[in-house]
Amino acid sequence: MSTCTAASQGLDEPLAGTAATARTWLLIEQPGPWGVKALTSSRLDPAIGRALEAAAAGTGVRVALIRRSGRHADRGATARRQVYAAHTVPGNVWLHGATTADPERLLDLDFHALGMGDRHTFDSVLQGAPHTGDPLALVCTNGRRDRCCALLGRPLAAELAASDVEGVWEVTHLGGHRFSPTLLVLPFGYAYGRAEAHHVKEVLQGVREGRVVAEGCRGRSAWQRPAQAAELAVRTVAREYAADRLTVVRTDGAAPRWEVTVAHTDGRLWRVAVAQGESLPPRPESCGSALGSPARMDVTGVRELQETALAVPA
């Protein structure tokens, strides 16, 4: 059976610079089946789903549904739901959790504040508190969006859960079906593609130690796609894998060429040239879609700036 994942992997399509973008993730537990647009086609009240989509638009917050691995028959009303909020920008990374019996209360959140990294609205509205357990491993399993997410994502989530990996959830959509199984790790917000169980365990151990595993990494969701590719390139060149030692301080230019400035907490700066290219030959971006040439982010140069050039224009 031909799939978008098999085509992408067979053509060795690069992963860097393909992560979904979100400064803040808002995750809502919703068991049962999910449709293509899960916020409005699941057992969550569709009116609440539409209101959440509208509230999050343009704020830097991405809303997704999560559920535990296993069979997902309709079990009727959910008494209490787990809710998480995570901010992924270096220097202000946090992951808070709460439970609620009334998902409509999420509409009382200040989404603009959440997108800017202010956790107080989450804590005050939902009585949230810092998450003290293991990092979250979110595996995309929504087969209604793409069959690869179900065929590859659900077995991965089940294998991780069966091997007692804590913090594993299925999630509705992470983008990039052709990179399935896809994974997002919180609180840092790094996404991975073509994930396997042993690799996920290595990634999660890295998160516990405050470091990034670069292998299979698609990028950090806090950044736009050119900056995702640039940050990963600097990590490789500088051999710097501590999660919050690097940050993107500016991106100049526009498609198809950018210059991204990446800073280290010790004061070093790098200027990274990124070019947008086409993935050739054409391939399906998702199962059942027409052939296309997805945009790719190619790093064409990494230059460490000298001390005399450290001043970055405002």
JSON list of C-alpha atoms in Angstrom, two decimals, residues 205-288:
[
{"chain": "A", "resi": 205, "resn": "GLN", "atom": "CA", "xyz": [15.21, 11.29, 28.74]},
{"chain": "A", "resi": 206, "resn": "GLY", "atom": "CA", "xyz": [16.82, 14.28, 27.07]},
{"chain": "A", "resi": 207, "resn": "VAL", "atom": "CA", "xyz": [13.92, 16.51, 28.14]},
{"chain": "A", "resi": 208, "resn": "ARG", "atom": "CA", "xyz": [14.32, 15.33, 31.74]},
{"chain": "A", "resi": 209, "resn": "GLU", "atom": "CA", "xyz": [17.97, 16.37, 31.52]},
{"chain": "A", "resi": 210, "resn": "GLY", "atom": "CA", "xyz": [17.15, 19.69, 29.84]},
{"chain": "A", "resi": 211, "resn": "ARG", "atom": "CA", "xyz": [18.64, 18.84, 26.45]},
{"chain": "A", "resi": 212, "resn": "VAL", "atom": "CA", "xyz": [17.49, 18.38, 22.88]},
{"chain": "A", "resi": 213, "resn": "VAL", "atom": "CA", "xyz": [17.95, 15.23, 20.80]},
{"chain": "A", "resi": 214, "resn": "ALA", "atom": "CA", "xyz": [18.60, 16.56, 17.30]},
{"chain": "A", "resi": 215, "resn": "GLU", "atom": "CA", "xyz": [18.11, 13.29, 15.43]},
{"chain": "A", "resi": 216, "resn": "GLY", "atom": "CA", "xyz": [14.68, 13.22, 13.79]},
{"chain": "A", "resi": 217, "resn": "CYS", "atom": "CA", "xyz": [13.86, 16.73, 15.05]},
{"chain": "A", "resi": 218, "resn": "ARG", "atom": "CA", "xyz": [11.51, 18.87, 12.96]},
{"chain": "A", "resi": 219, "resn": "GLY", "atom": "CA", "xyz": [12.05, 22.05, 14.97]},
{"chain": "A", "resi": 220, "resn": "ARG", "atom": "CA", "xyz": [10.84, 24.01, 17.96]},
{"chain": "A", "resi": 221, "resn": "SER", "atom": "CA", "xyz": [7.23, 25.12, 17.67]},
{"chain": "A", "resi": 222, "resn": "ALA", "atom": "CA", "xyz": [8.01, 28.54, 19.18]},
{"chain": "A", "resi": 223, "resn": "TRP", "atom": "CA", "xyz": [9.65, 29.59, 15.90]},
{"chain": "A", "resi": 224, "resn": "GLN", "atom": "CA", "xyz": [8.48, 30.00, 12.32]},
{"chain": "A", "resi": 225, "resn": "ARG", "atom": "CA", "xyz": [9.80, 27.45, 9.85]},
{"chain": "A", "resi": 226, "resn": "PRO", "atom": "CA", "xyz": [12.97, 29.28, 8.67]},
{"chain": "A", "resi": 227, "resn": "ALA", "atom": "CA", "xyz": [13.98, 29.88, 12.29]},
{"chain": "A", "resi": 228, "resn": "GLN", "atom": "CA", "xyz": [13.29, 26.26, 13.21]},
{"chain": "A", "resi": 229, "resn": "ALA", "atom": "CA", "xyz": [15.79, 25.10, 10.59]},
{"chain": "A", "resi": 230, "resn": "ALA", "atom": "CA", "xyz": [18.31, 27.78, 11.58]},
{"chain": "A", "resi": 231, "resn": "GLU", "atom": "CA", "xyz": [18.25, 26.91, 15.28]},
{"chain": "A", "resi": 232, "resn": "LEU", "atom": "CA", "xyz": [18.78, 23.21, 14.58]},
{"chain": "A", "resi": 233, "resn": "ALA", "atom": "CA", "xyz": [21.68, 24.04, 12.26]},
{"chain": "A", "resi": 234, "resn": "VAL", "atom": "CA", "xyz": [23.38, 26.12, 14.97]},
{"chain": "A", "resi": 235, "resn": "ARG", "atom": "CA", "xyz": [22.91, 23.29, 17.48]},
{"chain": "A", "resi": 236, "resn": "THR", "atom": "CA", "xyz": [24.76, 20.98, 15.13]},
{"chain": "A", "resi": 237, "resn": "VAL", "atom": "CA", "xyz": [27.58, 23.43, 14.35]},
{"chain": "A", "resi": 238, "resn": "ALA", "atom": "CA", "xyz": [28.07, 24.54, 17.96]},
{"chain": "A", "resi": 239, "resn": "ARG", "atom": "CA", "xyz": [27.34, 21.10, 19.44]},
{"chain": "A", "resi": 240, "resn": "GLU", "atom": "CA", "xyz": [25.03, 22.82, 21.87]},
{"chain": "A", "resi": 241, "resn": "TYR", "atom": "CA", "xyz": [22.11, 20.62, 22.94]},
{"chain": "A", "resi": 242, "resn": "ALA", "atom": "CA", "xyz": [21.02, 22.26, 26.19]},
{"chain": "A", "resi": 243, "resn": "ALA", "atom": "CA", "xyz": [17.42, 23.18, 25.41]},
{"chain": "A", "resi": 244, "resn": "ASP", "atom": "CA", "xyz": [17.31, 26.79, 26.57]},
{"chain": "A", "resi": 245, "resn": "ARG", "atom": "CA", "xyz": [20.84, 27.90, 25.71]},
{"chain": "A", "resi": 246, "resn": "LEU", "atom": "CA", "xyz": [19.83, 29.02, 22.21]},
{"chain": "A", "resi": 247, "resn": "THR", "atom": "CA", "xyz": [17.13, 31.43, 21.14]},
{"chain": "A", "resi": 248, "resn": "VAL", "atom": "CA", "xyz": [16.11, 33.07, 17.87]},
{"chain": "A", "resi": 249, "resn": "VAL", "atom": "CA", "xyz": [16.42, 36.84, 18.28]},
{"chain": "A", "resi": 250, "resn": "ARG", "atom": "CA", "xyz": [15.38, 38.01, 14.81]},
{"chain": "A", "resi": 251, "resn": "THR", "atom": "CA", "xyz": [14.50, 36.87, 11.31]},
{"chain": "A", "resi": 252, "resn": "ASP", "atom": "CA", "xyz": [15.17, 39.16, 8.34]},
{"chain": "A", "resi": 253, "resn": "GLY", "atom": "CA", "xyz": [13.93, 38.74, 4.79]},
{"chain": "A", "resi": 254, "resn": "ALA", "atom": "CA", "xyz": [10.96, 37.05, 3.23]},
{"chain": "A", "resi": 255, "resn": "ALA", "atom": "CA", "xyz": [10.31, 33.95, 1.17]},
{"chain": "A", "resi": 256, "resn": "PRO", "atom": "CA", "xyz": [12.28, 32.51, -0.45]},
{"chain": "A", "resi": 257, "resn": "ARG", "atom": "CA", "xyz": [15.34, 33.77, 1.51]},
{"chain": "A", "resi": 258, "resn": "TRP", "atom": "CA", "xyz": [15.89, 34.72, 5.12]},
{"chain": "A", "resi": 259, "resn": "GLU", "atom": "CA", "xyz": [18.72, 35.56, 7.49]},
{"chain": "A", "resi": 260, "resn": "VAL", "atom": "CA", "xyz": [18.07, 34.27, 11.00]},
{"chain": "A", "resi": 261, "resn": "THR", "atom": "CA", "xyz": [20.05, 35.44, 14.01]},
{"chain": "A", "resi": 262, "resn": "VAL", "atom": "CA", "xyz": [20.47, 32.84, 16.74]},
{"chain": "A", "resi": 263, "resn": "ALA", "atom": "CA", "xyz": [21.86, 33.80, 20.15]},
{"chain": "A", "resi": 264, "resn": "HIS", "atom": "CA", "xyz": [23.52, 31.75, 22.89]},
{"chain": "A", "resi": 265, "resn": "THR", "atom": "CA", "xyz": [23.05, 32.64, 26.54]},
{"chain": "A", "resi": 266, "resn": "ASP", "atom": "CA", "xyz": [26.84, 33.15, 26.76]},
{"chain": "A", "resi": 267, "resn": "GLY", "atom": "CA", "xyz": [26.61, 36.04, 24.27]},
{"chain": "A", "resi": 268, "resn": "ARG", "atom": "CA", "xyz": [27.63, 34.30, 21.06]},
{"chain": "A", "resi": 269, "resn": "LEU", "atom": "CA", "xyz": [25.62, 35.04, 17.91]},
{"chain": "A", "resi": 270, "resn": "TRP", "atom": "CA", "xyz": [25.22, 33.23, 14.61]},
{"chain": "A", "resi": 271, "resn": "ARG", "atom": "CA", "xyz": [23.78, 34.48, 11.34]},
{"chain": "A", "resi": 272, "resn": "VAL", "atom": "CA", "xyz": [22.08, 31.67, 9.42]},
{"chain": "A", "resi": 273, "resn": "ALA", "atom": "CA", "xyz": [21.07, 31.86, 5.76]},
{"chain": "A", "resi": 274, "resn": "VAL", "atom": "CA", "xyz": [17.92, 29.88, 4.96]},
{"chain": "A", "resi": 275, "resn": "ALA", "atom": "CA", "xyz": [16.40, 29.37, 1.51]},
{"chain": "A", "resi": 276, "resn": "GLN", "atom": "CA", "xyz": [13.00, 27.98, 0.68]},
{"chain": "A", "resi": 277, "resn": "GLY", "atom": "CA", "xyz": [13.13, 25.28, -1.94]},
{"chain": "A", "resi": 278, "resn": "GLU", "atom": "CA", "xyz": [10.76, 22.76, -3.46]},
{"chain": "A", "resi": 279, "resn": "SER", "atom": "CA", "xyz": [10.81, 19.10, -2.56]},
{"chain": "A", "resi": 280, "resn": "LEU", "atom": "CA", "xyz": [11.29, 17.24, -5.83]},
{"chain": "A", "resi": 281, "resn": "PRO", "atom": "CA", "xyz": [10.19, 15.03, -7.44]},
{"chain": "A", "resi": 282, "resn": "PRO", "atom": "CA", "xyz": [6.54, 15.72, -6.58]},
{"chain": "A", "resi": 283, "resn": "ARG", "atom": "CA", "xyz": [4.96, 13.60, -3.85]},
{"chain": "A", "resi": 284, "resn": "PRO", "atom": "CA", "xyz": [1.64, 13.55, -1.97]},
{"chain": "A", "resi": 285, "resn": "GLU", "atom": "CA", "xyz": [1.62, 15.83, 1.07]},
{"chain": "A", "resi": 286, "resn": "SER", "atom": "CA", "xyz": [-1.04, 13.60, 2.59]},
{"chain": "A", "resi": 287, "resn": "CYS", "atom": "CA", "xyz": [-2.67, 10.33, 1.62]},
{"chain": "A", "resi": 288, "resn": "GLY", "atom": "CA", "xyz": [-5.20, 10.76, -1.16]}
]
